[in-house]
Tab-separated table of C-alpha atoms in Angstrom:
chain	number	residue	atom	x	y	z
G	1	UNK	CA	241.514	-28.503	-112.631
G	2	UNK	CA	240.440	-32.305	-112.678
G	3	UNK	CA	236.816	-32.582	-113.829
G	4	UNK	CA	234.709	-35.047	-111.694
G	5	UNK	CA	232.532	-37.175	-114.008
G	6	UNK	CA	229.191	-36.916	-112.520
G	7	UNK	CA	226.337	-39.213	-113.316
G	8	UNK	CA	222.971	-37.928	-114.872
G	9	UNK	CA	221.196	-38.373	-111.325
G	10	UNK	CA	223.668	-36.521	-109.516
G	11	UNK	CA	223.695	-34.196	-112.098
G	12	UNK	CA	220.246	-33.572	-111.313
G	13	UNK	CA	220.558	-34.087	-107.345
G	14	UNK	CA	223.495	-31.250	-107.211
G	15	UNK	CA	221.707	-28.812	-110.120
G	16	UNK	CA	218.471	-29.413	-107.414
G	17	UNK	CA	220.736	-28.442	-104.123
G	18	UNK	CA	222.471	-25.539	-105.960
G	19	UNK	CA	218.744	-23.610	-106.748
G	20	UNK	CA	217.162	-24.122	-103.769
G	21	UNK	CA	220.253	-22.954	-101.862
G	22	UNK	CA	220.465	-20.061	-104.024
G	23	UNK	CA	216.780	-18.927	-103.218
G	24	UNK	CA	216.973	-20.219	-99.218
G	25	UNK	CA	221.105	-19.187	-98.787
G	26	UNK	CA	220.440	-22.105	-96.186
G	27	UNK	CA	220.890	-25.959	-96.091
G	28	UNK	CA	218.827	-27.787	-97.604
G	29	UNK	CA	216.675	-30.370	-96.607
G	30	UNK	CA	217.162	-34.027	-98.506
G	31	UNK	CA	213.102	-34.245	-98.410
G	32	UNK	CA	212.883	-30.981	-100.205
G	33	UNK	CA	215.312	-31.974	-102.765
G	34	UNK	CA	213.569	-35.326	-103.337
G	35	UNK	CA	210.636	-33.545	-103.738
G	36	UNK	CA	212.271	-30.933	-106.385
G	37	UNK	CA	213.917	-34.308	-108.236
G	38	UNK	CA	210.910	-35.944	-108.172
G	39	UNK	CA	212.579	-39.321	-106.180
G	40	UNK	CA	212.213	-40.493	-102.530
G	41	UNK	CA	214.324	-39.452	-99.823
G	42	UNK	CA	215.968	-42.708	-98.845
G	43	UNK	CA	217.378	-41.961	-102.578
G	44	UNK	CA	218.524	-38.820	-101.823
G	45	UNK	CA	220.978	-39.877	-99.032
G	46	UNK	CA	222.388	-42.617	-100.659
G	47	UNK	CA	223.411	-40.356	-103.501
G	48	UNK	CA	224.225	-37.278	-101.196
G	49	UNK	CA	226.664	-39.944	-99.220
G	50	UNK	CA	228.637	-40.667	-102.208
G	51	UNK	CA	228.653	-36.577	-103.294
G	52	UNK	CA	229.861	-35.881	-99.712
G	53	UNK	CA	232.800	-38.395	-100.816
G	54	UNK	CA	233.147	-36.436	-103.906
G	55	UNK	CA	233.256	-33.153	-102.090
G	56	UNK	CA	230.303	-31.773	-103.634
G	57	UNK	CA	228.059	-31.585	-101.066
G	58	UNK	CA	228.903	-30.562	-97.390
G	59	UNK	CA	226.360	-32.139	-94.656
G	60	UNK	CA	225.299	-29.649	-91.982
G	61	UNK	CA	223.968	-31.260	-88.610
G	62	UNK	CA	221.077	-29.953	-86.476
G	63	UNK	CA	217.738	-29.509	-86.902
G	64	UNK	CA	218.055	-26.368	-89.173
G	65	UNK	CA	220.435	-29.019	-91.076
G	66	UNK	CA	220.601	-30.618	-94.449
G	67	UNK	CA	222.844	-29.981	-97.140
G	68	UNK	CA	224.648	-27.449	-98.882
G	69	UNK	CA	227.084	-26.965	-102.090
G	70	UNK	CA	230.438	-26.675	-101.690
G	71	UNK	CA	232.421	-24.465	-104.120
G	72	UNK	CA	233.661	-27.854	-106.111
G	73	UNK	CA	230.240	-28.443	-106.722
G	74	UNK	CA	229.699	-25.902	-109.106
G	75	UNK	CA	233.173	-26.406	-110.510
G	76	UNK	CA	232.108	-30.124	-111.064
G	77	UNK	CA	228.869	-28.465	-113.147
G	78	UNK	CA	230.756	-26.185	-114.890
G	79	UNK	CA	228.627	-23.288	-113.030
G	80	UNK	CA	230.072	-19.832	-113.020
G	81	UNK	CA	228.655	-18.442	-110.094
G	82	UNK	CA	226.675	-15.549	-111.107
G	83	UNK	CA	225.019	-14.083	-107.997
G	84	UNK	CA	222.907	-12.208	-110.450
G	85	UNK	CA	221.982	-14.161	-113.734
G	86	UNK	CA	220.840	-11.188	-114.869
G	87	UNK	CA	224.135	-9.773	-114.799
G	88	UNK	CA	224.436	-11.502	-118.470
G	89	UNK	CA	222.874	-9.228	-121.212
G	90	UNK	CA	221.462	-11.270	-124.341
G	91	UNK	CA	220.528	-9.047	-127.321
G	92	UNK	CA	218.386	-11.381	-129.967
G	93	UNK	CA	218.924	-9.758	-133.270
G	94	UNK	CA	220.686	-6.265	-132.215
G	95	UNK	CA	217.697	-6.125	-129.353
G	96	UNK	CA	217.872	-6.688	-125.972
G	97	UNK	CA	216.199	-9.362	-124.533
G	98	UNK	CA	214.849	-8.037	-121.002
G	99	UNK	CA	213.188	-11.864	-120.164
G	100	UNK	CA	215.427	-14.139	-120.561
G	101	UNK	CA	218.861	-14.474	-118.370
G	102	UNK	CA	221.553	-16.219	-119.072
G	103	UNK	CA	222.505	-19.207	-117.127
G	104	UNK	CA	225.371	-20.648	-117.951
G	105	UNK	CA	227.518	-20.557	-121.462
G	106	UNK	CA	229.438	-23.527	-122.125
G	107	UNK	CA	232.032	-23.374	-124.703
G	108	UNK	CA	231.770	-27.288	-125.357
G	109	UNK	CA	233.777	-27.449	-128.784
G	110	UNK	CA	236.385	-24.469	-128.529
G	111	UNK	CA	239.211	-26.780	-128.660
G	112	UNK	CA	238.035	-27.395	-132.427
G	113	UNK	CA	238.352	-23.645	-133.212
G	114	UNK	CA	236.376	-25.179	-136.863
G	115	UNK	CA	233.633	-26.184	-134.921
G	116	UNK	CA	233.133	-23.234	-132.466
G	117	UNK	CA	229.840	-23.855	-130.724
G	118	UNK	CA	228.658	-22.116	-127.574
G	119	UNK	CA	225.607	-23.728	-125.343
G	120	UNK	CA	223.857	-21.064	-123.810
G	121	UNK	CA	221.306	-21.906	-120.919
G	122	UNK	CA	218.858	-19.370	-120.256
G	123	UNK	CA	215.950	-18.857	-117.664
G	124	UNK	CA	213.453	-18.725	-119.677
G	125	UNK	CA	212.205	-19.644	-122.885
G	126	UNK	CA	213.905	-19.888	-126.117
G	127	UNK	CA	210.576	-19.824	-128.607
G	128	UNK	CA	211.156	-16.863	-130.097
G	129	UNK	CA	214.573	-17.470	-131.434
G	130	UNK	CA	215.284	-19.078	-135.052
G	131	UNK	CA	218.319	-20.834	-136.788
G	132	UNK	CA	220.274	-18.033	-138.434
G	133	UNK	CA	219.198	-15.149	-135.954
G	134	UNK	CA	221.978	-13.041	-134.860
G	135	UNK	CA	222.440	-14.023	-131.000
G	136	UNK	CA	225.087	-11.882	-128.870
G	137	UNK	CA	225.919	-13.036	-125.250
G	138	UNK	CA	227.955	-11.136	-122.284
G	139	UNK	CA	229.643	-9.332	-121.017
G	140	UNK	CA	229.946	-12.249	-118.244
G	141	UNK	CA	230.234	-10.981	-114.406
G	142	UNK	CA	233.593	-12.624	-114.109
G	143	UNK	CA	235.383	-12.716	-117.565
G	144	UNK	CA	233.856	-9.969	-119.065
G	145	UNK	CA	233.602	-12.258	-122.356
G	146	UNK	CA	231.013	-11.505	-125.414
G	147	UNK	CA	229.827	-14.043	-127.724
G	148	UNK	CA	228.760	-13.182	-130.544
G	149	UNK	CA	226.993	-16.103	-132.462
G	150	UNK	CA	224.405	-17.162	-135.097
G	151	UNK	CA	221.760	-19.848	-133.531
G	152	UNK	CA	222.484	-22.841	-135.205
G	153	UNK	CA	219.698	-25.116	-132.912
G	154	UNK	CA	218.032	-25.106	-129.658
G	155	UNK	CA	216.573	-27.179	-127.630
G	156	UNK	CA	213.362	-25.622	-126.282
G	157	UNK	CA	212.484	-28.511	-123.268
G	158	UNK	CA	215.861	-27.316	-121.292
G	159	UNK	CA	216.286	-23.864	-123.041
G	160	UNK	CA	219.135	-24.358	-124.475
G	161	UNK	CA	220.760	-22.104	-127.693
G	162	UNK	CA	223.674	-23.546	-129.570
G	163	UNK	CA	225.558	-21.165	-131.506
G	164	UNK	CA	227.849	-20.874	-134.096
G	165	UNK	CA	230.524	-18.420	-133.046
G	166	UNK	CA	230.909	-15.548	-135.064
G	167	UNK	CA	233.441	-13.672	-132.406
G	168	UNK	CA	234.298	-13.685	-128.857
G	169	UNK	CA	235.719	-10.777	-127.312
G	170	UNK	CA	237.171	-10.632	-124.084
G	171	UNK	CA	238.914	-8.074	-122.813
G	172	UNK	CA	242.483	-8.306	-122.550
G	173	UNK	CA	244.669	-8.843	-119.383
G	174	UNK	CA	244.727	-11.368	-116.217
G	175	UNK	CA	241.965	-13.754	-117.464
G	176	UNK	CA	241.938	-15.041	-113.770
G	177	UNK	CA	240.663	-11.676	-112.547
């Protein structure tokens, strides 16, 4: 799979189009993205023009029209499509944590098997975890894959957990099914 290089504003642009599509399941409007991004419209469809080019975004005409995702686009943010981000279980020292789901884990560094880091993105806040607490992710909707980590940092304005891998599990067979 070729990975699109994506710059930090479209990052933002296509992270905007993705939520609001997941809470409408329609297009969405450019205006109401600009006003999620914080930027003016005219903005908007400039950059929507050149993620249209990309594939990312597909424009939908009519006056119900706008924008919506297209399946590269959450390839492109490294999105596993979890219809339910609750579907992700996080247990915070053996417990489970009911009020936080898990967004999104991205296994940045496991091509240095020495360095095995995991980014997990949750909804909701990270405050009441610590460096050294004893973090387990998963299963995941799709892969069925469990981290198990130690929290080696976070990053409380995006809600972010890096950990140090302890174990992953994943179950074994067709890892495409």
């Amino acid at each position: 799979m070729s990975s699109i290089e994506l710059t930090p504003s479209q990052k933002t642009i296509l992270n905007a189009l993705i939520n609001l599509h997941r809470e409408t399941e329609d297009a969405v409007k450019g205006e109401d993205i600009a006003e999620e991004v914080d930027r003016n419209p005219g903005t908007i469809r400039n950059q929507m023009q050149s993620l249209k080019a990309l594939q990312l975004v597909e424009g939908v005409p009519g006056p119900k029209g706008g924008y919506k995702p297209t399946a590269t686009a959450y390839e492109a943010l490294e999105i596993q499509q979890m219809d339910e981000p609750a579907a992700v279980p996080l247990q915070h020292e053996g417990e489970p944590v009911e009020d936080a789901n898990v967004e999104e884990i991205d296994l940045s560094s496991v091509h240095h098997p020495e360095l095995c880091r995991a980014e997990i993105h949750l909804q909701g806040s990270v405050r009441d975890f610590h460096e050294g607490d004893a973090v387990t992710v998963g299963p995941t909707p799709l892969s069925k894959l469990v981290v198990d980590g130690i929290v080696d940092g976070k990053d409380d304005t995006s809600n972010i957990l890096i950990l140090r891998i302890e174990g992953m599990k994943a179950p074994a067979g067709d890892p495409d099914h």
